[in-house]
PDB file of C-alpha atoms and ligand atoms in Angstrom:
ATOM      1  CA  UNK A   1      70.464  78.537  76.206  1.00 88.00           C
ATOM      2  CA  UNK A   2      68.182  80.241  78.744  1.00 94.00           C
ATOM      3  CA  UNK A   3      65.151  78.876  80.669  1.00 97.00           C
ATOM      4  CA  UNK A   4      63.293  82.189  82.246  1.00 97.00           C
ATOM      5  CA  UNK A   5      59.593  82.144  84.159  1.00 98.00           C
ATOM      6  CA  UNK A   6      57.452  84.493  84.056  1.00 98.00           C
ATOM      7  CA  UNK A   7      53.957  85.289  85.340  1.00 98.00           C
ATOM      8  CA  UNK A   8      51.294  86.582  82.914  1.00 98.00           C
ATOM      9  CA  UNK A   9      49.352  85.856  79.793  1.00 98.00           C
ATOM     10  CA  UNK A  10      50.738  83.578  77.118  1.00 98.00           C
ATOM     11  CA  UNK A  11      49.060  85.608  74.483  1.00 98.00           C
ATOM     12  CA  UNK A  12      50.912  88.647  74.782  1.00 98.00           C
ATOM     13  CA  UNK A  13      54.235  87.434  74.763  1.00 98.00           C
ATOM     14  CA  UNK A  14      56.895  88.402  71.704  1.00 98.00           C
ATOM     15  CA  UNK A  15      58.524  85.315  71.059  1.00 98.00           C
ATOM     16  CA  UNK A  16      58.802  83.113  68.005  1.00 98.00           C
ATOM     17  CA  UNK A  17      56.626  80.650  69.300  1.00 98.00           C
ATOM     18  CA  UNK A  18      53.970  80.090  71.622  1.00 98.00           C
ATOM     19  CA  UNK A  19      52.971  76.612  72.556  1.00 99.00           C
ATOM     20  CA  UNK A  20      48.784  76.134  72.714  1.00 98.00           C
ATOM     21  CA  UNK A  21      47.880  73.048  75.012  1.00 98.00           C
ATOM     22  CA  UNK A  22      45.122  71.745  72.881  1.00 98.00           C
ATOM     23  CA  UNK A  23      43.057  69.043  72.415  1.00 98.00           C
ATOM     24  CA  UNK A  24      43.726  66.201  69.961  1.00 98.00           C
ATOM     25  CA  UNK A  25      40.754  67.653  67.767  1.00 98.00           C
ATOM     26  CA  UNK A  26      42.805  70.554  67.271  1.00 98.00           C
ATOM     27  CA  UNK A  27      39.507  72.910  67.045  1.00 96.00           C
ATOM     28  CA  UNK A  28      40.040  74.721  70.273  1.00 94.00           C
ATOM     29  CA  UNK A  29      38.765  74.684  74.007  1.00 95.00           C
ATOM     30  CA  UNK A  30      38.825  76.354  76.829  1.00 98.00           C
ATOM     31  CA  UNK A  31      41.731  78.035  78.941  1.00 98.00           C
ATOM     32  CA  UNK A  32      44.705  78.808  77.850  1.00 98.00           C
ATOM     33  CA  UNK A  33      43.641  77.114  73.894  1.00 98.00           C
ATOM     34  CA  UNK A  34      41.070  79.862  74.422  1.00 98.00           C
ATOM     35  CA  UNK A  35      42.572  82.740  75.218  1.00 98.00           C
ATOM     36  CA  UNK A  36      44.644  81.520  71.900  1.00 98.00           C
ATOM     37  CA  UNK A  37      42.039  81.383  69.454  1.00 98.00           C
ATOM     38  CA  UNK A  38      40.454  84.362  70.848  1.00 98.00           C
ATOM     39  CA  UNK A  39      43.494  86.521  70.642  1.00 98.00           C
ATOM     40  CA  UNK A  40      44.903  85.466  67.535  1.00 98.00           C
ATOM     41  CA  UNK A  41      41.728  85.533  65.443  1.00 98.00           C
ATOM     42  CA  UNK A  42      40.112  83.487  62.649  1.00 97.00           C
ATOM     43  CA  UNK A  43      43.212  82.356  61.028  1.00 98.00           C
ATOM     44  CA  UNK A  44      44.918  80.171  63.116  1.00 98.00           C
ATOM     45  CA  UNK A  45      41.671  78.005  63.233  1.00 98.00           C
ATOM     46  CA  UNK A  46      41.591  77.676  59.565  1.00 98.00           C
ATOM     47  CA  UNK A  47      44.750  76.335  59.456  1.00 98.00           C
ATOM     48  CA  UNK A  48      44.023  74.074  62.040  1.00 98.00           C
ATOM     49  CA  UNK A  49      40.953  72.943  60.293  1.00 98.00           C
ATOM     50  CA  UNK A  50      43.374  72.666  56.742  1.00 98.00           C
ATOM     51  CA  UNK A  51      45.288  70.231  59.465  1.00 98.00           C
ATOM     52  CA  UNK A  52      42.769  67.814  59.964  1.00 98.00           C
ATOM     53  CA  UNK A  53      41.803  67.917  56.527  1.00 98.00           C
ATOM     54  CA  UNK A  54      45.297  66.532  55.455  1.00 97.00           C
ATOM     55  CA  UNK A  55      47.697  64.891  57.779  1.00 95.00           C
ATOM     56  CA  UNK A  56      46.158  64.371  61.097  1.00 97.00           C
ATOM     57  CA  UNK A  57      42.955  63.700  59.902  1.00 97.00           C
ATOM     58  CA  UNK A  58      42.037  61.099  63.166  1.00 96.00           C
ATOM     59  CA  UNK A  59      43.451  64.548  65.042  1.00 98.00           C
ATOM     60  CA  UNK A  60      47.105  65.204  66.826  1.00 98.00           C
ATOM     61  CA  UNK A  61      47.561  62.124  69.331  1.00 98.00           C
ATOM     62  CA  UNK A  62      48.650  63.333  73.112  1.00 98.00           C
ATOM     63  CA  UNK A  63      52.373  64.262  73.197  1.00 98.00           C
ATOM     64  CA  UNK A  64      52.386  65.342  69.824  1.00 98.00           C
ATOM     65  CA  UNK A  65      53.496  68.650  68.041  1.00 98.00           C
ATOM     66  CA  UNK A  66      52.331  71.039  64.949  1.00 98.00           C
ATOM     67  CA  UNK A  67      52.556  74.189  64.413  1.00 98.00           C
ATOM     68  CA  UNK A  68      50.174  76.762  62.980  1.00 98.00           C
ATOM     69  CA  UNK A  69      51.085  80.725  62.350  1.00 98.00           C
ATOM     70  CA  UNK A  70      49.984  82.457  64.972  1.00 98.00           C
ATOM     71  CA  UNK A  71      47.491  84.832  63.758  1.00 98.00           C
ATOM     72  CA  UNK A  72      47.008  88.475  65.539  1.00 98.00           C
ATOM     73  CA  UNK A  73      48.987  87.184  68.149  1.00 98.00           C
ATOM     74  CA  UNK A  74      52.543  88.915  68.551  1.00 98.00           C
ATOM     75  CA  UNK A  75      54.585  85.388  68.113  1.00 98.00           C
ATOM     76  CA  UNK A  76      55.076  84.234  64.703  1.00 98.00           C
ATOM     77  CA  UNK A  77      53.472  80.487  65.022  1.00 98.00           C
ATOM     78  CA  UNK A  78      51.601  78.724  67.327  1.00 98.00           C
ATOM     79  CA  UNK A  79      52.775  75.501  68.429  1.00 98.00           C
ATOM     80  CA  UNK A  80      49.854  72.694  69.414  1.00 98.00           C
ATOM     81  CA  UNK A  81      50.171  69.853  71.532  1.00 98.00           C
ATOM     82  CA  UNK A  82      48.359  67.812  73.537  1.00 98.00           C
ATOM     83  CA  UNK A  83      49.033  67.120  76.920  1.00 98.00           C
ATOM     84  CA  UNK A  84      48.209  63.931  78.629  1.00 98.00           C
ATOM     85  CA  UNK A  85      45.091  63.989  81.068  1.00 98.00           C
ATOM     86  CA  UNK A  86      46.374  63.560  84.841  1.00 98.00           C
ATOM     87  CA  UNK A  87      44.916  59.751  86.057  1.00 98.00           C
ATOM     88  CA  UNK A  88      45.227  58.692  89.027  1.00 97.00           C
ATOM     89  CA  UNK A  89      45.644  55.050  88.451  1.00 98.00           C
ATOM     90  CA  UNK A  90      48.596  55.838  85.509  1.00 98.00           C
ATOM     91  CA  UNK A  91      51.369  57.044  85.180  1.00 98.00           C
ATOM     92  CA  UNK A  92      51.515  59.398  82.114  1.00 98.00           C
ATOM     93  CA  UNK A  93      54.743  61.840  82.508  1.00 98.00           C
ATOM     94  CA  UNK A  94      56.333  59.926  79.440  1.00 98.00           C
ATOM     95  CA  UNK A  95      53.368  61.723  77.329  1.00 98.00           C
ATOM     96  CA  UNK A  96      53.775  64.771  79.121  1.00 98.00           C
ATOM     97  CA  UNK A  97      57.646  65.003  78.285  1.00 98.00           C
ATOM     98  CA  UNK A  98      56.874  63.858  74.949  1.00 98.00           C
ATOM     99  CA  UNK A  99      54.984  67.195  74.604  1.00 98.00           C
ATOM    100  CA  UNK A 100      57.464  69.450  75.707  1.00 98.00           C
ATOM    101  CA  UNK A 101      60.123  67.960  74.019  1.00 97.00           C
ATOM    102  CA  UNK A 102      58.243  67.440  70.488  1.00 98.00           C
ATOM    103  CA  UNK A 103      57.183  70.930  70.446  1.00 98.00           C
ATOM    104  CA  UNK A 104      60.704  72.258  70.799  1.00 98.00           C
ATOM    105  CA  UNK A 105      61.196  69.806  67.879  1.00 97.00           C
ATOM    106  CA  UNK A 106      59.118  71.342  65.989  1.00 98.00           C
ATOM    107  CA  UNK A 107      60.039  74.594  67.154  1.00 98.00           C
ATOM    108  CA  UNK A 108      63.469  74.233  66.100  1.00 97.00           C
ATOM    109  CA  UNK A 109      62.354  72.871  62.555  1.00 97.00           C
ATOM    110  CA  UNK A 110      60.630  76.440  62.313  1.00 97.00           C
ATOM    111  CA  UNK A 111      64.273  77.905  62.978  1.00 97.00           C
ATOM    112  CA  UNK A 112      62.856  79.583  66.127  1.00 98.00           C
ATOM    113  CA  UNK A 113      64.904  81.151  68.631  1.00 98.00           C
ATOM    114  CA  UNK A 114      62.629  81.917  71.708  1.00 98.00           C
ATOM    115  CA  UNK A 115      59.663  79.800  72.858  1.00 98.00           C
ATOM    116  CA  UNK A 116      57.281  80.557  75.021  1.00 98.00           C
ATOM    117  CA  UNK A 117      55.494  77.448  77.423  1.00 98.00           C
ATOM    118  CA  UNK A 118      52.147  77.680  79.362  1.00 99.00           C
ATOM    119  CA  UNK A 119      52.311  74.920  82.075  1.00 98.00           C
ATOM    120  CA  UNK A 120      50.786  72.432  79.857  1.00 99.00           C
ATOM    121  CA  UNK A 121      48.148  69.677  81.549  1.00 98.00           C
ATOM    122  CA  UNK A 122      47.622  71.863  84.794  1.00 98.00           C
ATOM    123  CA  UNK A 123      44.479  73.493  84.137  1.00 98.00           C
ATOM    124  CA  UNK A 124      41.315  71.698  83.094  1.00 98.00           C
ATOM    125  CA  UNK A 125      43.593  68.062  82.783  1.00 98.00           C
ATOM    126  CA  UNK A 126      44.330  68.490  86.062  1.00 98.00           C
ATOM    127  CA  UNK A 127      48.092  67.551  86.326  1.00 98.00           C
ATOM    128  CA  UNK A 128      49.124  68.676  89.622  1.00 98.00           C
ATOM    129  CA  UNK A 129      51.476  71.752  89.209  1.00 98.00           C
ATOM    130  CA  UNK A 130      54.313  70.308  91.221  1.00 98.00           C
ATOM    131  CA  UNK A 131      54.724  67.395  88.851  1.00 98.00           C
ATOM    132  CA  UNK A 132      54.060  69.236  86.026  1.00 98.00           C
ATOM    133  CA  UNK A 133      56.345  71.859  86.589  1.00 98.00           C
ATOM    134  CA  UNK A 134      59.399  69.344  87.471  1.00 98.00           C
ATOM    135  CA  UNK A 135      58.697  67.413  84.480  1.00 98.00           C
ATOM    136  CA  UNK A 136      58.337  70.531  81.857  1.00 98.00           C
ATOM    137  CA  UNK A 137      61.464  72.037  83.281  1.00 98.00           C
ATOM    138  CA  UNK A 138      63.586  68.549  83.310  1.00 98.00           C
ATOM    139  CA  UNK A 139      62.522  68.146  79.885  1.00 98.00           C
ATOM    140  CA  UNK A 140      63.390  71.347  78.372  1.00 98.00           C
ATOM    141  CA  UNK A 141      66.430  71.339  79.981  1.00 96.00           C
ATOM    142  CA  UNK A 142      67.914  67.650  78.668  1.00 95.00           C
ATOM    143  CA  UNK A 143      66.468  68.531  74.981  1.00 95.00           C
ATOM    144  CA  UNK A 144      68.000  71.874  74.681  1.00 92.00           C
ATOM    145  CA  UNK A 145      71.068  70.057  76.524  1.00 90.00           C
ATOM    146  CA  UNK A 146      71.184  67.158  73.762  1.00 87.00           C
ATOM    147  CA  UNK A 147      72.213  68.982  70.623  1.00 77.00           C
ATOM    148  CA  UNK A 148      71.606  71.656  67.850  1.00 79.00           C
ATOM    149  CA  UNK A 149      68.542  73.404  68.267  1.00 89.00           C
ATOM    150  CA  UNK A 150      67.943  77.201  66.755  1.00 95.00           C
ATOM    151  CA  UNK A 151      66.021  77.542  70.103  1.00 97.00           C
ATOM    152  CA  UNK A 152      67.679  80.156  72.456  1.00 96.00           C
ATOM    153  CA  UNK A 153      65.425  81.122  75.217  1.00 97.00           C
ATOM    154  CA  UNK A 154      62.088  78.997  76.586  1.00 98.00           C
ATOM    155  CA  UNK A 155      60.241  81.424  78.689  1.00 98.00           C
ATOM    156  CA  UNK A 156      57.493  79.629  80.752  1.00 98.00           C
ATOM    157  CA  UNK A 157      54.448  81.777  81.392  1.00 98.00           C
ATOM    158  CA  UNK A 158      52.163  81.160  84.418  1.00 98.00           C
ATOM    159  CA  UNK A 159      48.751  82.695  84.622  1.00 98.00           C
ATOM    160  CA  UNK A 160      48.722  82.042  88.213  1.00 97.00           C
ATOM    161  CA  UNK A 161      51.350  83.574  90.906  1.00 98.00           C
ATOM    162  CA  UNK A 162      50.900  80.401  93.029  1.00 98.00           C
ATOM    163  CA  UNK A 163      52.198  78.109  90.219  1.00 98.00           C
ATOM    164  CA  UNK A 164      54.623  80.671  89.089  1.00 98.00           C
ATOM    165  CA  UNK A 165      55.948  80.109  92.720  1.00 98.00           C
ATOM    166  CA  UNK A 166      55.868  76.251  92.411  1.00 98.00           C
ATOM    167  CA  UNK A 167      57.829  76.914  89.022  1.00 98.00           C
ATOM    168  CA  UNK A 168      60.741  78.721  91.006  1.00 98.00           C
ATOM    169  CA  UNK A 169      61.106  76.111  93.280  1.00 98.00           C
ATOM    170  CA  UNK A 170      61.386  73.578  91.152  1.00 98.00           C
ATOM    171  CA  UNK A 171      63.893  75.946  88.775  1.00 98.00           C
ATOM    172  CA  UNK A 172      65.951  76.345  91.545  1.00 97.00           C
ATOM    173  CA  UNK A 173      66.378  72.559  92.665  1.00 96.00           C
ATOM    174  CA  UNK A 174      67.125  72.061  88.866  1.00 95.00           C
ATOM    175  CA  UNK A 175      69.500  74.484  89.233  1.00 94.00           C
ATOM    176  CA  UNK A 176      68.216  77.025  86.927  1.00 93.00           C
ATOM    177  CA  UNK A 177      69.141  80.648  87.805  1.00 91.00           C
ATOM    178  CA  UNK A 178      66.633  82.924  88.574  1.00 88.00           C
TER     179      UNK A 178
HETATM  180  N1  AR6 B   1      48.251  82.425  79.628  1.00 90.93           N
HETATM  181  C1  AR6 B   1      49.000  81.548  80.319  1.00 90.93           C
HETATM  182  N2  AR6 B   1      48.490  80.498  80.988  1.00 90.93           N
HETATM  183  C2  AR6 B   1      47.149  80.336  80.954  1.00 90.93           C
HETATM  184  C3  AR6 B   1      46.290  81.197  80.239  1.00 90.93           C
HETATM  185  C4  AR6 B   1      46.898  82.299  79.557  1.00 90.93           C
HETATM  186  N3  AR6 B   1      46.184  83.166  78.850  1.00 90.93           N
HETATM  187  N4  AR6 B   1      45.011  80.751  80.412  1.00 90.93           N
HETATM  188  C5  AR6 B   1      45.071  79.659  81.205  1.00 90.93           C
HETATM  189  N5  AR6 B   1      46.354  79.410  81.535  1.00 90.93           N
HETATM  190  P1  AR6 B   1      44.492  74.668  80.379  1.00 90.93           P
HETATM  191  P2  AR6 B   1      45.222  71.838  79.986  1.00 90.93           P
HETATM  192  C6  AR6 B   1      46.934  78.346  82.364  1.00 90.93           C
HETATM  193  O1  AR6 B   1      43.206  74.288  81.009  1.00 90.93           O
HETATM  194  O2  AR6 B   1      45.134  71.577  81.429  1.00 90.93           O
HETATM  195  C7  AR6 B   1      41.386  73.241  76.700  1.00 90.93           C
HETATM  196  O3  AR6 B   1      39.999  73.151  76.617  1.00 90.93           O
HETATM  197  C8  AR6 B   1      46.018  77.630  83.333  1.00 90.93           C
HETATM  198  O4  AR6 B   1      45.885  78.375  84.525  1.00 90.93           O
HETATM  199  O5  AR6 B   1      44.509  75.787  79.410  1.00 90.93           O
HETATM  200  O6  AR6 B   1      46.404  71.314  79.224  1.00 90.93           O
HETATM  201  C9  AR6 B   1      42.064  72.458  75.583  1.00 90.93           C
HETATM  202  O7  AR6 B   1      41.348  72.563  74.349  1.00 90.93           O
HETATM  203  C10 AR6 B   1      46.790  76.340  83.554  1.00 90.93           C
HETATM  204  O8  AR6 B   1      47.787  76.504  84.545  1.00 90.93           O
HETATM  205  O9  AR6 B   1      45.173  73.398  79.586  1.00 90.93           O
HETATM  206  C11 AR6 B   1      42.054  71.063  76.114  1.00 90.93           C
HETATM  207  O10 AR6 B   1      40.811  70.446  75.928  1.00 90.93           O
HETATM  208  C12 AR6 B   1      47.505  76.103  82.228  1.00 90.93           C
HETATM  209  O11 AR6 B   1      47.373  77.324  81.493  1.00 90.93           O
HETATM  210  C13 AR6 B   1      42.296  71.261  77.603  1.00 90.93           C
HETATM  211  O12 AR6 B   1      41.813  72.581  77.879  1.00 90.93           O
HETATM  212  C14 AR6 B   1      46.914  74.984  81.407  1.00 90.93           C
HETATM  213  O13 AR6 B   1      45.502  74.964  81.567  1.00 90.93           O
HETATM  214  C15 AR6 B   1      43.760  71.216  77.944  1.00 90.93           C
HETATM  215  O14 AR6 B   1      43.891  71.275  79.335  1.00 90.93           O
END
């Protein structure tokens, strides 16, 4: 098992899956749910849509997991969450754990052997990138360290060198070689 960071654009990366921080509607958004939809094309929203049709008809509740194909992308499914909004007055890194660790859930159900993170909650929820980064990389590294999961590699991808940097320093206080 192999935790790598990288800095660049979630929607170019070969992996099995790539994990979308989305809203609970599940319909898309901005950044980095975007870019997704954008890339990807028309398909991944219309499963999505066949999504809230069915099973998560009230929409996929913060810290939750599914997973979509992925589309024109060059992963083979997308894998949506949402992560918590950052409050001030709460504290909410259970939820944002629960995302990480339910989408490697689900990414493991798939069979998938290489997973590919944005840092989920740091954009337009506002998480600051210090916490989030310790708590994504904690996370991934106790569920991968618990049992039998298919999943190999998680690559984190940062859009932005600053929180790429903020990723490395927290990799390397985990202990995670560069
Ligand atoms: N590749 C990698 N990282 C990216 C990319 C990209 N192409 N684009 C942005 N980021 P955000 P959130 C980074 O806002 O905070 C949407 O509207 C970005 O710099 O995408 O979880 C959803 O529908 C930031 O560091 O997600 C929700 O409503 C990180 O991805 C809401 O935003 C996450 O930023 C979710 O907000």
């Amino acid at each position: 098992m192999r935790i790598e960071l990288s800095e660049g654009d979630l929607t170019e990366q070969r992996v099995d899956v790539v994990v979308n921080a989305a809203n609970s509607s599940l319909l898309g958004g901005g950044g980095v749910d975007g870019a997704i939809h954008r890339r990807g094309g028309p398909d991944i929203l219309t499963e999505c849509r066949a999504l809230r049709a069915g099973h998560y008809g009230k929409g996929l509740k913060t810290g939750e997991a599914v997973a979509t194909t992925a589309g024109r992308l060059p992963a083979r499914w997308v894998v949506h969450t949402v992560g918590p909004v950052w409050s001030d007055s709460e504290d909410r890194s259970p939820l944002l754990a629960a995302c990480h660790r339910n989408s490697l859930h689900v990414a493991a159900d798939l069979g998938a052997h290489t997973v590919a993170f944005p840092a989920i909650s740091t954009g337009i929820f506002r998480w600051p990138i210090e916490s989030a980064a310790e708590i994504a990389l904690e996370t991934v590294l106790s569920t991968l360290a618990a049992g039998s999961s298919s999943v190999e590699v998680v690559r984190f991808v940062l859009f932005e060198k600053a929180s790429y940097d903020v990723f490395r320093e927290q990799a390397d206080a985990l202990g995670i070689p560069a």
